[in-house]
PDB file of C-alpha atoms and ligand atoms in Angstrom:
ATOM      1  CA  MET A   1       0.148  -0.014   0.004  1.00  0.00           C
ATOM      2  CA  ALA A   2       1.463   3.330  -1.023  1.00  0.00           C
ATOM      3  CA  TYR A   3       1.240   6.616   1.110  1.00  0.00           C
ATOM      4  CA  SER A   4       0.830  10.205  -0.028  1.00  0.00           C
ATOM      5  CA  ILE A   5       1.748  13.316   2.005  1.00  0.00           C
ATOM      6  CA  PHE A   6      -0.493  16.457   1.532  1.00  0.00           C
ATOM      7  CA  SER A   7       0.274  19.773   2.975  1.00  0.00           C
ATOM      8  CA  LEU A   8      -2.970  21.880   3.854  1.00  0.00           C
ATOM      9  CA  GLY A   9      -1.884  25.201   2.145  1.00  0.00           C
ATOM     10  CA  GLU A  10       1.765  26.274   1.784  1.00  0.00           C
ATOM     11  CA  SER A  11       4.014  25.374   4.646  1.00  0.00           C
ATOM     12  CA  LYS A  12       7.767  25.339   4.915  1.00  0.00           C
ATOM     13  CA  LEU A  13       7.549  22.660   7.722  1.00  0.00           C
ATOM     14  CA  ALA A  14       5.648  20.466   5.338  1.00  0.00           C
ATOM     15  CA  ASN A  15       8.209  21.004   2.655  1.00  0.00           C
ATOM     16  CA  ASN A  16      10.983  20.125   5.307  1.00  0.00           C
ATOM     17  CA  VAL A  17       9.126  16.945   6.474  1.00  0.00           C
ATOM     18  CA  ALA A  18       8.842  15.793   2.997  1.00  0.00           C
ATOM     19  CA  ARG A  19      12.605  16.385   2.355  1.00  0.00           C
ATOM     20  CA  GLU A  20      13.251  14.420   5.319  1.00  0.00           C
ATOM     21  CA  LEU A  21      11.263  11.467   4.040  1.00  0.00           C
ATOM     22  CA  ASN A  22      12.731  11.922   0.660  1.00  0.00           C
ATOM     23  CA  CYS A  23       9.374  12.352  -0.934  1.00  0.00           C
ATOM     24  CA  GLU A  24       7.240  15.005  -2.807  1.00  0.00           C
ATOM     25  CA  ILE A  25       4.162  16.711  -1.429  1.00  0.00           C
ATOM     26  CA  ALA A  26       1.219  15.242  -3.228  1.00  0.00           C
ATOM     27  CA  LYS A  27      -0.741  17.807  -5.355  1.00  0.00           C
ATOM     28  CA  SER A  28      -4.029  19.268  -3.895  1.00  0.00           C
ATOM     29  CA  GLU A  29      -6.290  22.211  -4.818  1.00  0.00           C
ATOM     30  CA  TYR A  30      -7.107  24.791  -2.197  1.00  0.00           C
ATOM     31  CA  LYS A  31      -9.631  27.282  -3.293  1.00  0.00           C
ATOM     32  CA  VAL A  32     -11.653  30.025  -1.649  1.00  0.00           C
ATOM     33  CA  PHE A  33     -14.681  31.144  -3.532  1.00  0.00           C
ATOM     34  CA  PRO A  34     -15.696  34.654  -3.395  1.00  0.00           C
ATOM     35  CA  SER A  35     -18.516  33.671  -1.007  1.00  0.00           C
ATOM     36  CA  LYS A  36     -15.789  32.417   1.133  1.00  0.00           C
ATOM     37  CA  GLU A  37     -16.755  28.873   0.905  1.00  0.00           C
ATOM     38  CA  ILE A  38     -13.704  26.628   0.581  1.00  0.00           C
ATOM     39  CA  LEU A  39     -12.795  23.786  -1.892  1.00  0.00           C
ATOM     40  CA  VAL A  40     -10.200  21.288  -1.014  1.00  0.00           C
ATOM     41  CA  LYS A  41      -9.261  18.072  -2.920  1.00  0.00           C
ATOM     42  CA  PRO A  42      -6.487  15.903  -3.998  1.00  0.00           C
ATOM     43  CA  ILE A  43      -5.513  16.234  -7.633  1.00  0.00           C
ATOM     44  CA  ASP A  44      -4.632  12.583  -8.206  1.00  0.00           C
ATOM     45  CA  SER A  45      -6.169   9.213  -6.983  1.00  0.00           C
ATOM     46  CA  VAL A  46      -5.680   8.414  -3.536  1.00  0.00           C
ATOM     47  CA  ARG A  47      -7.681   5.038  -3.756  1.00  0.00           C
ATOM     48  CA  GLY A  48      -6.242   2.579  -1.168  1.00  0.00           C
ATOM     49  CA  GLN A  49      -3.691   4.699   0.110  1.00  0.00           C
ATOM     50  CA  SER A  50      -2.359   5.833   3.547  1.00  0.00           C
ATOM     51  CA  ILE A  51      -2.840   9.478   3.668  1.00  0.00           C
ATOM     52  CA  PHE A  52      -0.796  12.168   5.715  1.00  0.00           C
ATOM     53  CA  ILE A  53      -2.095  15.690   5.837  1.00  0.00           C
ATOM     54  CA  LEU A  54       0.305  18.020   7.361  1.00  0.00           C
ATOM     55  CA  CYS A  55      -1.141  21.232   8.880  1.00  0.00           C
ATOM     56  CA  GLY A  56       1.892  23.247   9.090  1.00  0.00           C
ATOM     57  CA  ASP A  57       0.234  26.607   8.974  1.00  0.00           C
ATOM     58  CA  PRO A  58      -2.876  26.861  11.360  1.00  0.00           C
ATOM     59  CA  PHE A  59      -3.749  30.336  10.457  1.00  0.00           C
ATOM     60  CA  PRO A  60      -6.313  31.698   9.835  1.00  0.00           C
ATOM     61  CA  VAL A  61      -7.556  28.943  12.187  1.00  0.00           C
ATOM     62  CA  ASN A  62     -11.105  28.950  11.641  1.00  0.00           C
ATOM     63  CA  GLU A  63     -10.809  28.796   7.833  1.00  0.00           C
ATOM     64  CA  LYS A  64      -8.127  26.147   8.283  1.00  0.00           C
ATOM     65  CA  ILE A  65     -10.379  23.861  10.599  1.00  0.00           C
ATOM     66  CA  MET A  66     -13.240  23.896   7.791  1.00  0.00           C
ATOM     67  CA  ALA A  67     -10.640  23.425   5.046  1.00  0.00           C
ATOM     68  CA  LEU A  68      -9.147  20.547   6.803  1.00  0.00           C
ATOM     69  CA  CYS A  69     -12.609  18.936   7.393  1.00  0.00           C
ATOM     70  CA  ILE A  70     -13.432  19.417   3.892  1.00  0.00           C
ATOM     71  CA  PHE A  71     -10.150  17.867   2.647  1.00  0.00           C
ATOM     72  CA  ILE A  72     -10.764  14.802   4.836  1.00  0.00           C
ATOM     73  CA  ASP A  73     -14.208  14.486   3.413  1.00  0.00           C
ATOM     74  CA  ALA A  74     -12.708  14.758  -0.134  1.00  0.00           C
ATOM     75  CA  LEU A  75     -10.062  12.211   0.714  1.00  0.00           C
ATOM     76  CA  LYS A  76     -12.562   9.679   2.412  1.00  0.00           C
ATOM     77  CA  ARG A  77     -14.960   9.864  -0.657  1.00  0.00           C
ATOM     78  CA  ALA A  78     -11.857   9.053  -2.927  1.00  0.00           C
ATOM     79  CA  SER A  79     -11.321   5.875  -1.175  1.00  0.00           C
ATOM     80  CA  ALA A  80      -8.465   6.604   0.812  1.00  0.00           C
ATOM     81  CA  GLU A  81      -7.455   3.746   3.167  1.00  0.00           C
ATOM     82  CA  ASP A  82      -6.561   5.799   6.190  1.00  0.00           C
ATOM     83  CA  ILE A  83      -6.213   9.609   6.835  1.00  0.00           C
ATOM     84  CA  ASN A  84      -3.811  10.711   9.363  1.00  0.00           C
ATOM     85  CA  VAL A  85      -3.751  14.387  10.251  1.00  0.00           C
ATOM     86  CA  ILE A  86      -0.624  15.886  11.376  1.00  0.00           C
ATOM     87  CA  MET A  87      -1.649  19.031  13.461  1.00  0.00           C
ATOM     88  CA  PRO A  88       1.546  20.327  15.276  1.00  0.00           C
ATOM     89  CA  TYR A  89      -0.622  23.036  16.782  1.00  0.00           C
ATOM     90  CA  PHE A  90      -4.152  22.244  17.819  1.00  0.00           C
ATOM     91  CA  PRO A  91      -6.341  25.190  17.863  1.00  0.00           C
ATOM     92  CA  TYR A  92      -8.884  25.779  20.520  1.00  0.00           C
ATOM     93  CA  ALA A  93      -6.903  23.759  22.947  1.00  0.00           C
ATOM     94  CA  ARG A  94      -7.310  26.101  25.767  1.00  0.00           C
ATOM     95  CA  GLN A  95     -11.361  25.711  25.672  1.00  0.00           C
ATOM     96  CA  ASP A  96     -10.929  22.366  27.228  1.00  0.00           C
ATOM     97  CA  ARG A  97     -13.484  22.656  30.000  1.00  0.00           C
ATOM     98  CA  LYS A  98     -16.378  24.794  31.398  1.00  0.00           C
ATOM     99  CA  SER A  99     -14.372  26.963  33.739  1.00  0.00           C
ATOM    100  CA  LYS A 100     -17.589  29.282  33.965  1.00  0.00           C
ATOM    101  CA  PRO A 101     -21.497  28.827  33.469  1.00  0.00           C
ATOM    102  CA  ARG A 102     -22.408  28.610  29.844  1.00  0.00           C
ATOM    103  CA  GLU A 103     -18.820  28.119  28.253  1.00  0.00           C
ATOM    104  CA  PRO A 104     -18.487  25.766  25.310  1.00  0.00           C
ATOM    105  CA  ILE A 105     -15.621  22.926  25.224  1.00  0.00           C
ATOM    106  CA  SER A 106     -14.521  23.854  21.980  1.00  0.00           C
ATOM    107  CA  ALA A 107     -11.533  21.762  21.885  1.00  0.00           C
ATOM    108  CA  SER A 108     -13.726  18.645  22.006  1.00  0.00           C
ATOM    109  CA  LEU A 109     -15.912  20.118  19.288  1.00  0.00           C
ATOM    110  CA  VAL A 110     -13.117  20.455  16.941  1.00  0.00           C
ATOM    111  CA  ALA A 111     -11.915  16.873  17.849  1.00  0.00           C
ATOM    112  CA  LYS A 112     -15.237  15.681  17.146  1.00  0.00           C
ATOM    113  CA  LEU A 113     -15.671  17.685  13.668  1.00  0.00           C
ATOM    114  CA  LEU A 114     -12.261  16.095  12.244  1.00  0.00           C
ATOM    115  CA  VAL A 115     -13.468  12.511  13.413  1.00  0.00           C
ATOM    116  CA  THR A 116     -16.820  12.860  11.887  1.00  0.00           C
ATOM    117  CA  ALA A 117     -15.191  14.014   8.712  1.00  0.00           C
ATOM    118  CA  GLY A 118     -13.140  10.684   8.563  1.00  0.00           C
ATOM    119  CA  ALA A 119      -9.784  11.432  10.160  1.00  0.00           C
ATOM    120  CA  THR A 120      -8.493   8.064  11.314  1.00  0.00           C
ATOM    121  CA  ARG A 121      -5.514   9.341  13.456  1.00  0.00           C
ATOM    122  CA  ILE A 122      -4.493  12.804  14.804  1.00  0.00           C
ATOM    123  CA  VAL A 123      -0.854  13.607  15.706  1.00  0.00           C
ATOM    124  CA  THR A 124      -0.422  16.794  17.743  1.00  0.00           C
ATOM    125  CA  THR A 125       2.574  18.412  19.477  1.00  0.00           C
ATOM    126  CA  ASP A 126       2.420  19.358  23.177  1.00  0.00           C
ATOM    127  CA  LEU A 127      -1.500  19.850  23.619  1.00  0.00           C
ATOM    128  CA  HIS A 128      -2.290  22.528  26.005  1.00  0.00           C
ATOM    129  CA  GLN A 129      -3.412  19.747  28.386  1.00  0.00           C
ATOM    130  CA  PRO A 130      -2.745  16.014  27.754  1.00  0.00           C
ATOM    131  CA  GLN A 131      -6.392  14.982  28.743  1.00  0.00           C
ATOM    132  CA  ILE A 132      -7.518  16.588  25.449  1.00  0.00           C
ATOM    133  CA  GLN A 133      -6.410  13.239  23.649  1.00  0.00           C
ATOM    134  CA  GLY A 134      -9.579  11.794  25.444  1.00  0.00           C
ATOM    135  CA  PHE A 135     -11.765  14.277  23.018  1.00  0.00           C
ATOM    136  CA  PHE A 136     -10.644  12.068  19.922  1.00  0.00           C
ATOM    137  CA  THR A 137     -12.578   8.915  19.244  1.00  0.00           C
ATOM    138  CA  CYS A 138     -10.016   8.077  16.753  1.00  0.00           C
ATOM    139  CA  LEU A 139      -6.142   7.352  17.151  1.00  0.00           C
ATOM    140  CA  GLU A 140      -4.433  10.300  18.894  1.00  0.00           C
ATOM    141  CA  ASP A 141      -0.629  10.592  19.412  1.00  0.00           C
ATOM    142  CA  ASP A 142       0.544  13.741  21.165  1.00  0.00           C
ATOM    143  CA  LEU A 143       4.221  14.152  20.558  1.00  0.00           C
ATOM    144  CA  SER A 144       6.484  16.516  22.589  1.00  0.00           C
ATOM    145  CA  ALA A 145       9.009  19.198  21.528  1.00  0.00           C
ATOM    146  CA  LEU A 146      10.320  19.218  25.161  1.00  0.00           C
ATOM    147  CA  PRO A 147      13.240  16.681  24.486  1.00  0.00           C
ATOM    148  CA  LEU A 148      14.156  18.839  21.492  1.00  0.00           C
ATOM    149  CA  ILE A 149      13.924  22.049  23.415  1.00  0.00           C
ATOM    150  CA  SER A 150      15.795  20.630  26.325  1.00  0.00           C
ATOM    151  CA  ASP A 151      18.579  19.273  24.162  1.00  0.00           C
ATOM    152  CA  TYR A 152      18.867  22.849  22.469  1.00  0.00           C
ATOM    153  CA  LEU A 153      18.947  24.629  25.872  1.00  0.00           C
ATOM    154  CA  LEU A 154      21.559  22.282  27.295  1.00  0.00           C
ATOM    155  CA  LYS A 155      23.957  23.299  24.438  1.00  0.00           C
ATOM    156  CA  ASP A 156      22.847  26.930  24.496  1.00  0.00           C
ATOM    157  CA  LEU A 157      22.787  28.003  28.060  1.00  0.00           C
ATOM    158  CA  ASP A 158      24.784  27.692  31.042  1.00  0.00           C
ATOM    159  CA  CYS A 159      22.648  25.516  33.098  1.00  0.00           C
ATOM    160  CA  LYS A 160      24.584  25.732  36.328  1.00  0.00           C
ATOM    161  CA  ASN A 161      22.960  28.951  37.389  1.00  0.00           C
ATOM    162  CA  LEU A 162      19.562  28.203  35.714  1.00  0.00           C
ATOM    163  CA  THR A 163      16.322  27.720  37.135  1.00  0.00           C
ATOM    164  CA  VAL A 164      13.211  26.532  35.218  1.00  0.00           C
ATOM    165  CA  VAL A 165       9.982  28.190  35.686  1.00  0.00           C
ATOM    166  CA  SER A 166       6.537  26.915  35.257  1.00  0.00           C
ATOM    167  CA  PRO A 167       4.408  30.045  34.531  1.00  0.00           C
ATOM    168  CA  ASP A 168       1.381  28.541  36.148  1.00  0.00           C
ATOM    169  CA  HIS A 169      -0.003  25.462  38.079  1.00  0.00           C
ATOM    170  CA  GLY A 170      -1.182  23.743  34.616  1.00  0.00           C
ATOM    171  CA  GLY A 171       2.300  23.795  33.265  1.00  0.00           C
ATOM    172  CA  VAL A 172       4.074  22.060  36.308  1.00  0.00           C
ATOM    173  CA  THR A 173       4.697  18.808  34.629  1.00  0.00           C
ATOM    174  CA  ARG A 174       5.853  20.329  31.320  1.00  0.00           C
ATOM    175  CA  ALA A 175       8.360  22.502  33.259  1.00  0.00           C
ATOM    176  CA  ARG A 176       9.436  19.609  35.578  1.00  0.00           C
ATOM    177  CA  ARG A 177      10.262  17.433  32.510  1.00  0.00           C
ATOM    178  CA  VAL A 178      12.725  20.062  31.277  1.00  0.00           C
ATOM    179  CA  ALA A 179      14.098  20.772  34.682  1.00  0.00           C
ATOM    180  CA  LYS A 180      15.016  17.268  34.825  1.00  0.00           C
ATOM    181  CA  ALA A 181      16.773  17.109  31.572  1.00  0.00           C
ATOM    182  CA  LEU A 182      18.571  19.989  32.479  1.00  0.00           C
ATOM    183  CA  SER A 183      19.265  19.056  36.013  1.00  0.00           C
ATOM    184  CA  THR A 184      18.000  22.344  37.209  1.00  0.00           C
ATOM    185  CA  PRO A 185      15.779  23.447  40.180  1.00  0.00           C
ATOM    186  CA  MET A 186      12.386  24.546  39.360  1.00  0.00           C
ATOM    187  CA  VAL A 187      10.032  27.069  40.601  1.00  0.00           C
ATOM    188  CA  ILE A 188       6.237  27.480  40.076  1.00  0.00           C
ATOM    189  CA  ILE A 189       4.255  30.784  39.551  1.00  0.00           C
ATOM    190  CA  ASP A 190       0.949  31.101  41.355  1.00  0.00           C
ATOM    191  CA  LYS A 191      -1.093  32.887  38.605  1.00  0.00           C
ATOM    192  CA  ARG A 192      -4.666  33.539  38.306  1.00  0.00           C
ATOM    193  CA  ARG A 193      -6.701  35.199  35.666  1.00  0.00           C
ATOM    194  CA  THR A 194      -8.954  38.238  36.481  1.00  0.00           C
ATOM    195  CA  GLU A 195     -12.647  38.467  35.347  1.00  0.00           C
ATOM    196  CA  GLU A 196     -11.179  39.900  32.062  1.00  0.00           C
ATOM    197  CA  TYR A 197      -8.944  36.968  31.554  1.00  0.00           C
ATOM    198  CA  LYS A 198      -5.971  39.187  32.482  1.00  0.00           C
ATOM    199  CA  PRO A 199      -3.084  37.152  34.049  1.00  0.00           C
ATOM    200  CA  GLU A 200      -1.949  38.091  37.462  1.00  0.00           C
ATOM    201  CA  VAL A 201       0.791  36.825  39.493  1.00  0.00           C
ATOM    202  CA  ILE A 202      -0.291  36.144  43.085  1.00  0.00           C
ATOM    203  CA  ASN A 203       3.131  34.374  44.287  1.00  0.00           C
ATOM    204  CA  ILE A 204       6.376  32.756  43.215  1.00  0.00           C
ATOM    205  CA  ILE A 205       6.836  29.518  44.899  1.00  0.00           C
ATOM    206  CA  GLY A 206      10.586  29.065  44.974  1.00  0.00           C
ATOM    207  CA  ASP A 207      13.658  31.484  44.896  1.00  0.00           C
ATOM    208  CA  VAL A 208      14.920  33.152  41.832  1.00  0.00           C
ATOM    209  CA  LYS A 209      17.281  35.841  43.353  1.00  0.00           C
ATOM    210  CA  ASN A 210      20.551  36.027  41.303  1.00  0.00           C
ATOM    211  CA  ARG A 211      19.548  33.062  39.198  1.00  0.00           C
ATOM    212  CA  ASP A 212      19.041  32.955  35.405  1.00  0.00           C
ATOM    213  CA  CYS A 213      15.393  31.704  34.480  1.00  0.00           C
ATOM    214  CA  VAL A 214      13.713  29.928  31.817  1.00  0.00           C
ATOM    215  CA  LEU A 215      10.067  30.021  31.677  1.00  0.00           C
ATOM    216  CA  VAL A 216       8.587  26.968  29.927  1.00  0.00           C
ATOM    217  CA  ASP A 217       5.174  26.934  28.489  1.00  0.00           C
ATOM    218  CA  ASP A 218       2.944  25.448  25.778  1.00  0.00           C
ATOM    219  CA  MET A 219       2.559  28.718  23.972  1.00  0.00           C
ATOM    220  CA  ILE A 220       2.865  32.474  23.785  1.00  0.00           C
ATOM    221  CA  ASP A 221      -0.424  34.036  22.401  1.00  0.00           C
ATOM    222  CA  THR A 222      -0.512  37.736  23.125  1.00  0.00           C
ATOM    223  CA  GLY A 223       2.462  37.412  25.557  1.00  0.00           C
ATOM    224  CA  GLY A 224       0.267  38.692  28.339  1.00  0.00           C
ATOM    225  CA  SER A 225       0.977  35.724  30.499  1.00  0.00           C
ATOM    226  CA  CYS A 226       4.825  35.549  29.850  1.00  0.00           C
ATOM    227  CA  ILE A 227       5.259  39.423  30.448  1.00  0.00           C
ATOM    228  CA  THR A 228       3.277  39.254  33.651  1.00  0.00           C
ATOM    229  CA  ALA A 229       5.299  36.350  34.726  1.00  0.00           C
ATOM    230  CA  ALA A 230       8.861  37.940  33.580  1.00  0.00           C
ATOM    231  CA  LYS A 231       8.126  41.121  35.499  1.00  0.00           C
ATOM    232  CA  ALA A 232       7.484  39.106  38.617  1.00  0.00           C
ATOM    233  CA  LEU A 233      10.453  37.221  38.177  1.00  0.00           C
ATOM    234  CA  LYS A 234      12.752  40.519  37.509  1.00  0.00           C
ATOM    235  CA  THR A 235      10.986  41.991  40.907  1.00  0.00           C
ATOM    236  CA  GLN A 236      12.305  38.828  42.780  1.00  0.00           C
ATOM    237  CA  GLY A 237      15.964  39.450  41.487  1.00  0.00           C
ATOM    238  CA  CYS A 238      16.241  37.065  38.695  1.00  0.00           C
ATOM    239  CA  LYS A 239      19.102  37.857  36.372  1.00  0.00           C
ATOM    240  CA  LYS A 240      18.921  36.532  32.808  1.00  0.00           C
ATOM    241  CA  LEU A 241      15.541  35.657  31.450  1.00  0.00           C
ATOM    242  CA  TYR A 242      14.578  33.316  28.621  1.00  0.00           C
ATOM    243  CA  ILE A 243      11.483  31.556  27.329  1.00  0.00           C
ATOM    244  CA  ALA A 244      10.773  28.431  25.691  1.00  0.00           C
ATOM    245  CA  VAL A 245       7.512  27.368  24.034  1.00  0.00           C
ATOM    246  CA  THR A 246       6.375  24.955  21.594  1.00  0.00           C
ATOM    247  CA  HIS A 247       3.879  27.152  19.901  1.00  0.00           C
ATOM    248  CA  PRO A 248       4.643  30.690  18.682  1.00  0.00           C
ATOM    249  CA  VAL A 249       1.046  31.793  18.218  1.00  0.00           C
ATOM    250  CA  PHE A 250       2.269  35.477  18.627  1.00  0.00           C
ATOM    251  CA  SER A 251      -1.179  37.290  18.173  1.00  0.00           C
ATOM    252  CA  ASP A 252      -1.429  41.076  18.348  1.00  0.00           C
ATOM    253  CA  PRO A 253      -0.423  42.936  20.355  1.00  0.00           C
ATOM    254  CA  PHE A 254       2.403  40.560  21.156  1.00  0.00           C
ATOM    255  CA  LEU A 255       5.141  42.310  19.194  1.00  0.00           C
ATOM    256  CA  GLU A 256       4.043  45.582  20.642  1.00  0.00           C
ATOM    257  CA  ASN A 257       4.024  44.303  24.220  1.00  0.00           C
ATOM    258  CA  ILE A 258       7.244  42.287  24.059  1.00  0.00           C
ATOM    259  CA  THR A 259       9.289  45.085  22.446  1.00  0.00           C
ATOM    260  CA  LYS A 260       7.967  47.784  24.931  1.00  0.00           C
ATOM    261  CA  ASP A 261       8.956  45.712  27.834  1.00  0.00           C
ATOM    262  CA  ASN A 262      12.013  43.870  26.123  1.00  0.00           C
ATOM    263  CA  VAL A 263      12.371  41.285  29.221  1.00  0.00           C
ATOM    264  CA  PHE A 264      13.599  38.269  27.424  1.00  0.00           C
ATOM    265  CA  ASP A 265      17.330  37.761  26.424  1.00  0.00           C
ATOM    266  CA  LYS A 266      16.291  35.019  24.120  1.00  0.00           C
ATOM    267  CA  ILE A 267      12.780  33.232  22.880  1.00  0.00           C
ATOM    268  CA  TYR A 268      13.052  29.680  22.059  1.00  0.00           C
ATOM    269  CA  VAL A 269      10.003  28.342  19.873  1.00  0.00           C
ATOM    270  CA  THR A 270       9.469  25.561  17.282  1.00  0.00           C
ATOM    271  CA  ASP A 271       8.108  25.720  13.934  1.00  0.00           C
ATOM    272  CA  SER A 272       4.762  24.382  14.746  1.00  0.00           C
ATOM    273  CA  ILE A 273       3.555  27.656  13.512  1.00  0.00           C
ATOM    274  CA  PRO A 274       5.479  29.770  10.803  1.00  0.00           C
ATOM    275  CA  LEU A 275       6.770  33.043  11.945  1.00  0.00           C
ATOM    276  CA  ASP A 276       5.847  36.218  10.093  1.00  0.00           C
ATOM    277  CA  GLU A 277       8.821  38.360   8.881  1.00  0.00           C
ATOM    278  CA  LYS A 278       7.671  41.059  11.270  1.00  0.00           C
ATOM    279  CA  PHE A 279       9.017  38.546  14.014  1.00  0.00           C
ATOM    280  CA  THR A 280      11.991  37.354  12.412  1.00  0.00           C
ATOM    281  CA  LYS A 281      13.062  40.805  11.366  1.00  0.00           C
ATOM    282  CA  SER A 282      12.291  42.314  14.685  1.00  0.00           C
ATOM    283  CA  LYS A 283      14.942  43.012  17.488  1.00  0.00           C
ATOM    284  CA  LEU A 284      13.540  39.943  19.266  1.00  0.00           C
ATOM    285  CA  ASN A 285      16.274  37.226  19.830  1.00  0.00           C
ATOM    286  CA  ILE A 286      14.088  34.243  18.668  1.00  0.00           C
ATOM    287  CA  VAL A 287      15.575  30.663  18.105  1.00  0.00           C
ATOM    288  CA  VAL A 288      13.338  28.193  15.978  1.00  0.00           C
ATOM    289  CA  ILE A 289      13.833  24.579  16.720  1.00  0.00           C
ATOM    290  CA  SER A 290      12.335  22.498  13.991  1.00  0.00           C
ATOM    291  CA  LEU A 291       9.920  19.742  14.351  1.00  0.00           C
ATOM    292  CA  ALA A 292      10.642  18.243  10.846  1.00  0.00           C
ATOM    293  CA  ASP A 293      12.600  15.421  11.912  1.00  0.00           C
ATOM    294  CA  LEU A 294      10.406  14.398  14.814  1.00  0.00           C
ATOM    295  CA  ILE A 295       7.366  14.540  12.456  1.00  0.00           C
ATOM    296  CA  ALA A 296       9.075  12.619   9.655  1.00  0.00           C
ATOM    297  CA  LYS A 297       9.916   9.906  12.213  1.00  0.00           C
ATOM    298  CA  ALA A 298       6.366   9.751  13.424  1.00  0.00           C
ATOM    299  CA  ILE A 299       5.017   9.314   9.862  1.00  0.00           C
ATOM    300  CA  LYS A 300       7.499   6.501   9.257  1.00  0.00           C
ATOM    301  CA  SER A 301       6.494   4.728  12.310  1.00  0.00           C
ATOM    302  CA  ILE A 302       2.778   5.136  11.612  1.00  0.00           C
ATOM    303  CA  TYR A 303       3.174   3.984   8.099  1.00  0.00           C
ATOM    304  CA  ASP A 304       5.693   1.035   9.012  1.00  0.00           C
ATOM    305  CA  LYS A 305       3.076   0.170  11.968  1.00  0.00           C
ATOM    306  CA  LYS A 306       6.191   0.517  14.104  1.00  0.00           C
ATOM    307  CA  PRO A 307       6.070   1.472  17.928  1.00  0.00           C
ATOM    308  CA  MET A 308       6.038   5.261  18.605  1.00  0.00           C
ATOM    309  CA  SER A 309       7.603   4.925  21.950  1.00  0.00           C
ATOM    310  CA  GLU A 310      10.917   5.925  21.189  1.00  0.00           C
ATOM    311  CA  ILE A 311       9.586   8.963  19.322  1.00  0.00           C
ATOM    312  CA  TYR A 312       7.712  10.011  22.638  1.00  0.00           C
ATOM    313  CA  TYR A 313      10.663   9.745  24.911  1.00  0.00           C
ATOM    314  CA  ASN A 314      13.722  10.652  22.743  1.00  0.00           C
TER     315      ASN A 314
HETATM  316  C1  R5P B   1      -2.165  29.228  29.684  1.00  0.00           C
HETATM  317  O1  R5P B   1      -2.666  28.593  30.267  1.00  0.00           O
HETATM  318  C2  R5P B   1      -1.276  28.946  28.561  1.00  0.00           C
HETATM  319  O2  R5P B   1      -0.383  27.993  28.776  1.00  0.00           O
HETATM  320  C3  R5P B   1      -0.363  30.140  27.926  1.00  0.00           C
HETATM  321  O3  R5P B   1       0.309  30.571  29.015  1.00  0.00           O
HETATM  322  C4  R5P B   1      -1.274  31.377  27.546  1.00  0.00           C
HETATM  323  O4  R5P B   1      -2.494  30.905  26.924  1.00  0.00           O
HETATM  324  C5  R5P B   1      -0.512  32.276  26.713  1.00  0.00           C
HETATM  325  O5  R5P B   1      -1.669  33.389  26.298  1.00  0.00           O
HETATM  326  P1  R5P B   1      -0.841  34.898  26.329  1.00  0.00           P
HETATM  327  O6  R5P B   1       0.519  34.783  25.573  1.00  0.00           O
HETATM  328  O7  R5P B   1      -2.183  35.555  25.355  1.00  0.00           O
HETATM  329  O8  R5P B   1      -0.886  35.360  27.765  1.00  0.00           O
END
């Protein structure tokens, strides 16, 4: 049985994954009509094939979710054998529970849409919370970029004076994993959100005086959480300050906020989301760690029906 790799729209990450696998991205049509309705379909036959759809650029999110469902539907109706969706960044992941009355659980809804469309497996990277895996009624693999990030930090930073910081309670397991890999202490920020969803630091649990710190989180979106955390760490006497996240969402007004306060000596991200030129050409010191090799290995394992455990833990 053959396999084909498609990219949902243009994506450098998808091209890099294809290069790692020594194959071409299969041809597809992606069309947005004047009415804003979308058509996505494979150009050539996919009958009996294992399909891998790489979603290397998740923006604009609502259009891309709909386009993905439509593409999965097209592939299913074209008799693909199985449809594996590689979504390094899973949108709506933060809407994963009802934390207030009348709130939706949109992460669960998106998972259901993909499965209903016909996805047989979803591969994500560092989901906001691992429990989101349970929203999928198809196979789900949540890979982690943390080993790649940890390896990079080990080579790039002087870890002797480094402390890993979890920016909130929800990120403790993630931060602990990096602290363990770097053999550093860890501190936790006791954060809450105000009624207007603004992050507020209540307390820093642990000592950061005269220490270099690296905040570890799943994403930076507008930068509100990390800037609030950074200011609190600086007030407590932290020296150099870094941040390492898997997903650089970087929504407005991230650039404005981060440039104004200029609190981070370096920002480590992955290519789960492509960076706009305004970020790469800015004064920010951003390091991009590629997921291409990890994703290529995952595709190989899935297609060859080999265990994924090595990919999870290496
Ligand atoms: C929160 O639980 C997340 O892990 C992120 O820290 C947060 O959502 C990032 O959003 P922003 O950068 O807009 O504060």
